mmCIF file of C-alpha atoms in Angstrom:
data_model
loop_
_atom_site.group_PDB
_atom_site.id
_atom_site.type_symbol
_atom_site.label_atom_id
_atom_site.label_comp_id
_atom_site.label_asym_id
_atom_site.label_seq_id
_atom_site.Cartn_x
_atom_site.Cartn_y
_atom_site.Cartn_z
ATOM 1 C CA MET A 1 45.733 16.214 47.852
ATOM 2 C CA MET A 2 47.943 18.762 46.100
ATOM 3 C CA LYS A 3 50.532 17.363 43.684
ATOM 4 C CA LEU A 4 54.113 18.178 42.760
ATOM 5 C CA ILE A 5 55.002 16.989 39.268
ATOM 6 C CA GLY A 6 58.569 16.370 38.106
ATOM 7 C CA MET A 7 61.630 14.206 38.521
ATOM 8 C CA LEU A 8 63.892 14.538 41.547
ATOM 9 C CA ASP A 9 67.002 14.536 39.370
ATOM 10 C CA SER A 10 65.983 18.119 38.599
ATOM 11 C CA PRO A 11 67.420 20.453 41.256
ATOM 12 C CA TYR A 12 64.374 22.684 40.842
ATOM 13 C CA VAL A 13 61.933 19.868 41.578
ATOM 14 C CA ARG A 14 64.035 18.601 44.457
ATOM 15 C CA ARG A 15 64.431 22.006 46.164
ATOM 16 C CA THR A 16 60.664 22.436 45.916
ATOM 17 C CA ALA A 17 59.873 19.013 47.379
ATOM 18 C CA ILE A 18 62.317 19.384 50.267
ATOM 19 C CA SER A 19 61.099 22.899 51.021
ATOM 20 C CA LEU A 20 57.416 21.948 51.006
ATOM 21 C CA ARG A 21 58.119 19.086 53.383
ATOM 22 C CA ALA A 22 60.164 21.356 55.660
ATOM 23 C CA MET A 23 57.233 23.779 55.779
ATOM 24 C CA GLY A 24 54.819 20.976 56.657
ATOM 25 C CA ILE A 25 52.808 21.181 53.442
ATOM 26 C CA SER A 26 51.341 17.802 52.489
ATOM 27 C CA PHE A 27 51.433 16.805 48.827
ATOM 28 C CA ASP A 28 51.742 13.856 46.476
ATOM 29 C CA HIS A 29 54.851 13.688 44.336
ATOM 30 C CA GLN A 30 54.307 12.397 40.811
ATOM 31 C CA ALA A 31 57.602 11.603 39.110
ATOM 32 C CA LEU A 32 57.050 12.492 35.464
ATOM 33 C CA SER A 33 59.903 13.295 33.105
ATOM 34 C CA VAL A 34 59.652 16.201 30.689
ATOM 35 C CA PHE A 35 61.494 13.950 28.223
ATOM 36 C CA ASN A 36 60.262 10.383 28.761
ATOM 37 C CA ASN A 37 56.706 11.273 29.809
ATOM 38 C CA PHE A 38 56.142 14.322 27.618
ATOM 39 C CA ALA A 39 52.583 13.501 26.521
ATOM 40 C CA GLU A 40 51.462 12.580 30.046
ATOM 41 C CA PHE A 41 53.076 15.727 31.467
ATOM 42 C CA GLN A 42 51.513 17.825 28.684
ATOM 43 C CA ALA A 43 48.068 16.576 29.658
ATOM 44 C CA ILE A 44 48.640 18.010 33.160
ATOM 45 C CA ASN A 45 50.428 21.198 32.134
ATOM 46 C CA PRO A 46 50.602 22.061 28.421
ATOM 47 C CA VAL A 47 53.788 24.066 29.057
ATOM 48 C CA VAL A 48 55.508 20.849 30.277
ATOM 49 C CA LYS A 49 57.615 22.672 32.864
ATOM 50 C CA ALA A 50 59.031 20.991 35.962
ATOM 51 C CA PRO A 51 58.262 21.497 38.705
ATOM 52 C CA THR A 52 54.538 21.895 38.256
ATOM 53 C CA PHE A 53 52.329 22.215 41.342
ATOM 54 C CA ILE A 54 48.656 21.249 41.135
ATOM 55 C CA PHE A 55 46.127 22.529 43.663
ATOM 56 C CA ASP A 56 43.090 20.487 44.701
ATOM 57 C CA SER A 57 41.065 22.853 42.500
ATOM 58 C CA GLY A 58 43.139 21.866 39.454
ATOM 59 C CA GLU A 59 44.866 25.241 39.260
ATOM 60 C CA VAL A 60 48.538 25.130 38.263
ATOM 61 C CA LEU A 61 51.684 26.871 39.471
ATOM 62 C CA MET A 62 55.043 26.330 37.791
ATOM 63 C CA ASP A 63 58.652 27.321 38.455
ATOM 64 C CA SER A 64 60.221 26.450 41.787
ATOM 65 C CA THR A 65 60.616 30.046 42.925
ATOM 66 C CA ILE A 66 56.962 30.864 42.232
ATOM 67 C CA ILE A 67 55.745 27.680 43.937
ATOM 68 C CA LEU A 68 57.852 28.386 47.013
ATOM 69 C CA HIS A 69 56.784 32.025 47.083
ATOM 70 C CA TYR A 70 53.189 30.813 47.314
ATOM 71 C CA ALA A 71 54.124 28.236 49.970
ATOM 72 C CA GLU A 72 55.713 30.929 52.140
ATOM 73 C CA SER A 73 52.396 32.794 52.111
ATOM 74 C CA ALA A 74 50.385 29.693 52.969
ATOM 75 C CA VAL A 75 52.041 28.722 56.266
ATOM 76 C CA PRO A 76 52.410 30.448 59.644
ATOM 77 C CA ALA A 77 55.488 32.614 60.133
ATOM 78 C CA SER A 78 57.043 29.970 62.384
ATOM 79 C CA ARG A 79 57.183 27.491 59.475
ATOM 80 C CA ARG A 80 58.508 29.819 56.794
ATOM 81 C CA LEU A 81 61.964 29.205 55.360
ATOM 82 C CA MET A 82 62.758 32.799 54.385
ATOM 83 C CA PRO A 83 63.656 35.606 56.798
ATOM 84 C CA ALA A 84 61.035 38.349 56.929
ATOM 85 C CA SER A 85 63.225 41.355 56.163
ATOM 86 C CA GLY A 86 66.457 43.200 56.797
ATOM 87 C CA GLU A 87 70.060 42.069 56.488
ATOM 88 C CA GLU A 88 69.206 38.386 56.992
ATOM 89 C CA PHE A 89 66.667 38.540 54.162
ATOM 90 C CA ARG A 90 69.167 40.242 51.856
ATOM 91 C CA LEU A 91 71.797 37.593 52.602
ATOM 92 C CA ALA A 92 69.264 34.838 51.925
ATOM 93 C CA LEU A 93 68.441 36.337 48.525
ATOM 94 C CA GLN A 94 72.135 36.620 47.641
ATOM 95 C CA ILE A 95 72.838 32.983 48.493
ATOM 96 C CA ILE A 96 69.754 31.756 46.651
ATOM 97 C CA GLY A 97 70.633 33.924 43.651
ATOM 98 C CA PHE A 98 74.102 32.418 43.322
ATOM 99 C CA ALA A 99 72.753 28.891 43.834
ATOM 100 C CA LEU A 100 70.018 29.244 41.216
ATOM 101 C CA ALA A 101 72.440 30.811 38.745
ATOM 102 C CA ALA A 102 74.759 27.841 39.274
ATOM 103 C CA CYS A 103 71.821 25.473 38.695
ATOM 104 C CA GLU A 104 70.854 27.232 35.482
ATOM 105 C CA LYS A 105 74.358 27.099 34.024
ATOM 106 C CA ALA A 106 74.886 23.505 35.149
ATOM 107 C CA VAL A 107 71.669 22.444 33.430
ATOM 108 C CA GLN A 108 72.752 24.241 30.248
ATOM 109 C CA CYS A 109 76.081 22.398 30.322
ATOM 110 C CA VAL A 110 74.396 19.052 30.873
ATOM 111 C CA TYR A 111 71.871 19.613 28.080
ATOM 112 C CA GLU A 112 74.553 20.722 25.639
ATOM 113 C CA LYS A 113 76.749 17.715 26.362
ATOM 114 C CA ASN A 114 74.083 15.034 26.824
ATOM 115 C CA LEU A 115 71.259 16.016 24.471
ATOM 116 C CA ARG A 116 72.950 17.651 21.503
ATOM 117 C CA PRO A 117 74.821 15.416 19.030
ATOM 118 C CA VAL A 118 78.589 15.718 19.409
ATOM 119 C CA GLU A 119 79.025 17.078 15.882
ATOM 120 C CA LYS A 120 76.578 19.892 16.673
ATOM 121 C CA GLN A 121 77.993 20.920 20.039
ATOM 122 C CA HIS A 122 79.400 24.433 20.050
ATOM 123 C CA GLN A 123 82.550 24.528 22.170
ATOM 124 C CA PRO A 124 82.657 28.329 22.593
ATOM 125 C CA TRP A 125 79.153 28.151 24.078
ATOM 126 C CA ILE A 126 80.166 25.312 26.412
ATOM 127 C CA ASP A 127 83.223 27.311 27.492
ATOM 128 C CA ARG A 128 81.128 30.403 28.157
ATOM 129 C CA VAL A 129 78.482 28.581 30.186
ATOM 130 C CA SER A 130 81.166 26.696 32.123
ATOM 131 C CA LEU A 131 82.814 30.028 32.966
ATOM 132 C CA GLN A 132 79.485 31.358 34.245
ATOM 133 C CA LEU A 133 78.944 28.189 36.272
ATOM 134 C CA LYS A 134 82.353 28.558 37.911
ATOM 135 C CA ALA A 135 81.689 32.219 38.674
ATOM 136 C CA ALA A 136 78.369 31.365 40.331
ATOM 137 C CA CYS A 137 79.946 28.620 42.456
ATOM 138 C CA GLU A 138 82.843 30.879 43.427
ATOM 139 C CA GLY A 139 80.409 33.641 44.355
ATOM 140 C CA LEU A 140 78.372 31.241 46.449
ATOM 141 C CA GLU A 141 81.421 29.842 48.228
ATOM 142 C CA GLN A 142 82.697 33.344 48.941
ATOM 143 C CA LYS A 143 79.322 34.499 50.245
ATOM 144 C CA LEU A 144 79.116 31.504 52.586
ATOM 145 C CA THR A 145 82.608 32.337 53.816
ATOM 146 C CA THR A 146 82.398 36.103 54.272
ATOM 147 C CA SER A 147 78.967 35.948 55.907
ATOM 148 C CA GLU A 148 80.061 33.106 58.212
ATOM 149 C CA TYR A 149 76.869 31.373 57.135
ATOM 150 C CA GLU A 150 75.815 28.462 59.356
ATOM 151 C CA LEU A 151 76.643 25.296 57.408
ATOM 152 C CA ALA A 152 74.617 23.012 59.695
ATOM 153 C CA PRO A 153 71.638 25.092 60.858
ATOM 154 C CA ALA A 154 69.433 23.746 63.623
ATOM 155 C CA VAL A 155 66.362 24.747 61.612
ATOM 156 C CA LEU A 156 66.167 24.402 57.844
ATOM 157 C CA ASN A 157 65.998 27.558 55.781
ATOM 158 C CA GLN A 158 65.662 28.273 52.081
ATOM 159 C CA PRO A 159 69.232 29.444 51.351
ATOM 160 C CA PHE A 160 70.570 26.264 52.943
ATOM 161 C CA ILE A 161 68.185 24.009 50.993
ATOM 162 C CA THR A 162 68.770 25.683 47.639
ATOM 163 C CA ALA A 163 72.556 25.797 48.008
ATOM 164 C CA ALA A 164 72.708 22.149 49.093
ATOM 165 C CA VAL A 165 70.478 20.907 46.280
ATOM 166 C CA ALA A 166 72.384 22.934 43.688
ATOM 167 C CA TRP A 167 75.734 21.608 44.895
ATOM 168 C CA GLN A 168 74.594 17.989 44.903
ATOM 169 C CA PHE A 169 73.336 18.343 41.333
ATOM 170 C CA ILE A 170 76.541 19.985 40.128
ATOM 171 C CA GLN A 171 78.736 17.371 41.774
ATOM 172 C CA SER A 172 76.652 14.505 40.402
ATOM 173 C CA MET A 173 76.738 15.857 36.845
ATOM 174 C CA LEU A 174 79.812 18.081 36.384
ATOM 175 C CA PRO A 175 82.530 17.229 38.936
ATOM 176 C CA ASP A 176 85.169 17.631 36.233
ATOM 177 C CA ILE A 177 84.213 21.280 35.755
ATOM 178 C CA ILE A 178 83.606 22.093 39.431
ATOM 179 C CA PRO A 179 86.028 20.094 41.635
ATOM 180 C CA ALA A 180 84.584 19.620 45.126
ATOM 181 C CA ALA A 181 87.946 20.203 46.823
ATOM 182 C CA GLU A 182 87.964 23.824 45.653
ATOM 183 C CA TYR A 183 84.690 24.598 47.453
ATOM 184 C CA PRO A 184 85.080 23.312 51.023
ATOM 185 C CA ARG A 185 82.190 25.264 52.570
ATOM 186 C CA LEU A 186 79.744 24.130 49.920
ATOM 187 C CA GLN A 187 80.962 20.576 50.315
ATOM 188 C CA THR A 188 80.523 20.723 54.105
ATOM 189 C CA LEU A 189 77.043 22.229 53.785
ATOM 190 C CA SER A 190 75.949 19.611 51.250
ATOM 191 C CA SER A 191 77.387 16.687 53.200
ATOM 192 C CA HIS A 192 75.361 17.702 56.243
ATOM 193 C CA ALA A 193 72.206 18.370 54.228
ATOM 194 C CA GLU A 194 72.180 14.944 52.613
ATOM 195 C CA THR A 195 71.947 13.281 56.051
ATOM 196 C CA LEU A 196 68.763 15.143 57.010
ATOM 197 C CA PRO A 197 65.345 13.449 56.845
ATOM 198 C CA GLU A 198 63.895 16.095 54.535
ATOM 199 C CA PHE A 199 66.675 15.449 52.016
ATOM 200 C CA LEU A 200 66.618 11.670 52.454
ATOM 201 C CA ALA A 201 62.860 11.677 51.770
ATOM 202 C CA PHE A 202 63.540 13.091 48.309
ATOM 203 C CA PRO A 203 66.730 11.537 46.935
ATOM 204 C CA PRO A 204 68.004 13.024 43.684
ATOM 205 C CA ILE A 205 67.231 9.840 41.752
ATOM 206 C CA GLY A 206 64.389 7.370 41.833
ATOM 207 C CA PRO A 207 60.643 7.398 41.299
ATOM 208 C CA GLY A 208 59.773 9.849 44.082
ATOM 209 C CA VAL A 209 57.706 9.351 47.204
ATOM 210 C CA VAL A 210 54.641 10.597 48.976
ATOM 211 C CA ALA A 211 55.902 12.529 51.968
ATOM 212 C CA PRO A 212 53.550 14.723 53.935
ATOM 213 C CA ASN A 213 55.242 16.179 56.974
ATOM 214 C CA PRO A 214 53.334 15.190 60.134
#
């Protein structure tokens, strides 16, 4: 059985787990922390990067985008989460780009505030990253609005999953920087997503689960 390594409080691990399940790819989820389980994680992947995906052969893929790029190639077209081409594909890439940028800046904010001693925190850096985070969220909200993007799609797709996971993470960690009320479309999208079985199977906290999609 293939394995996905990493904690679900990481938006990158969670988007990967939800996406793999939505595509019907069976895997075991092993909840290892890059902080609390460093040595154990290092034994699996010396780079200690989450998510890490382990094939039955022992080969390793890392980075959520790379793992999901492989997954798209491994399933029939009917189970893929990305449009094949054209305007729909371009829109998907734009939404995912904003969402991943927001994730990156949110993680930087969280690390700066939670991991670095207060006396060593650099406020100009925090201000800059917070500004970038706000710009990414505003860009994402605007793109969802101007494109009239479906906030409750009948079939899951990658832009929806990535945007929803990013928003949940941001709201759980930095609601003071990104007030939910200022982003109504993102809030609506996320509220719907968190009721879906694929999202409920991989909650953003907890030890993780084994969840092949029948």
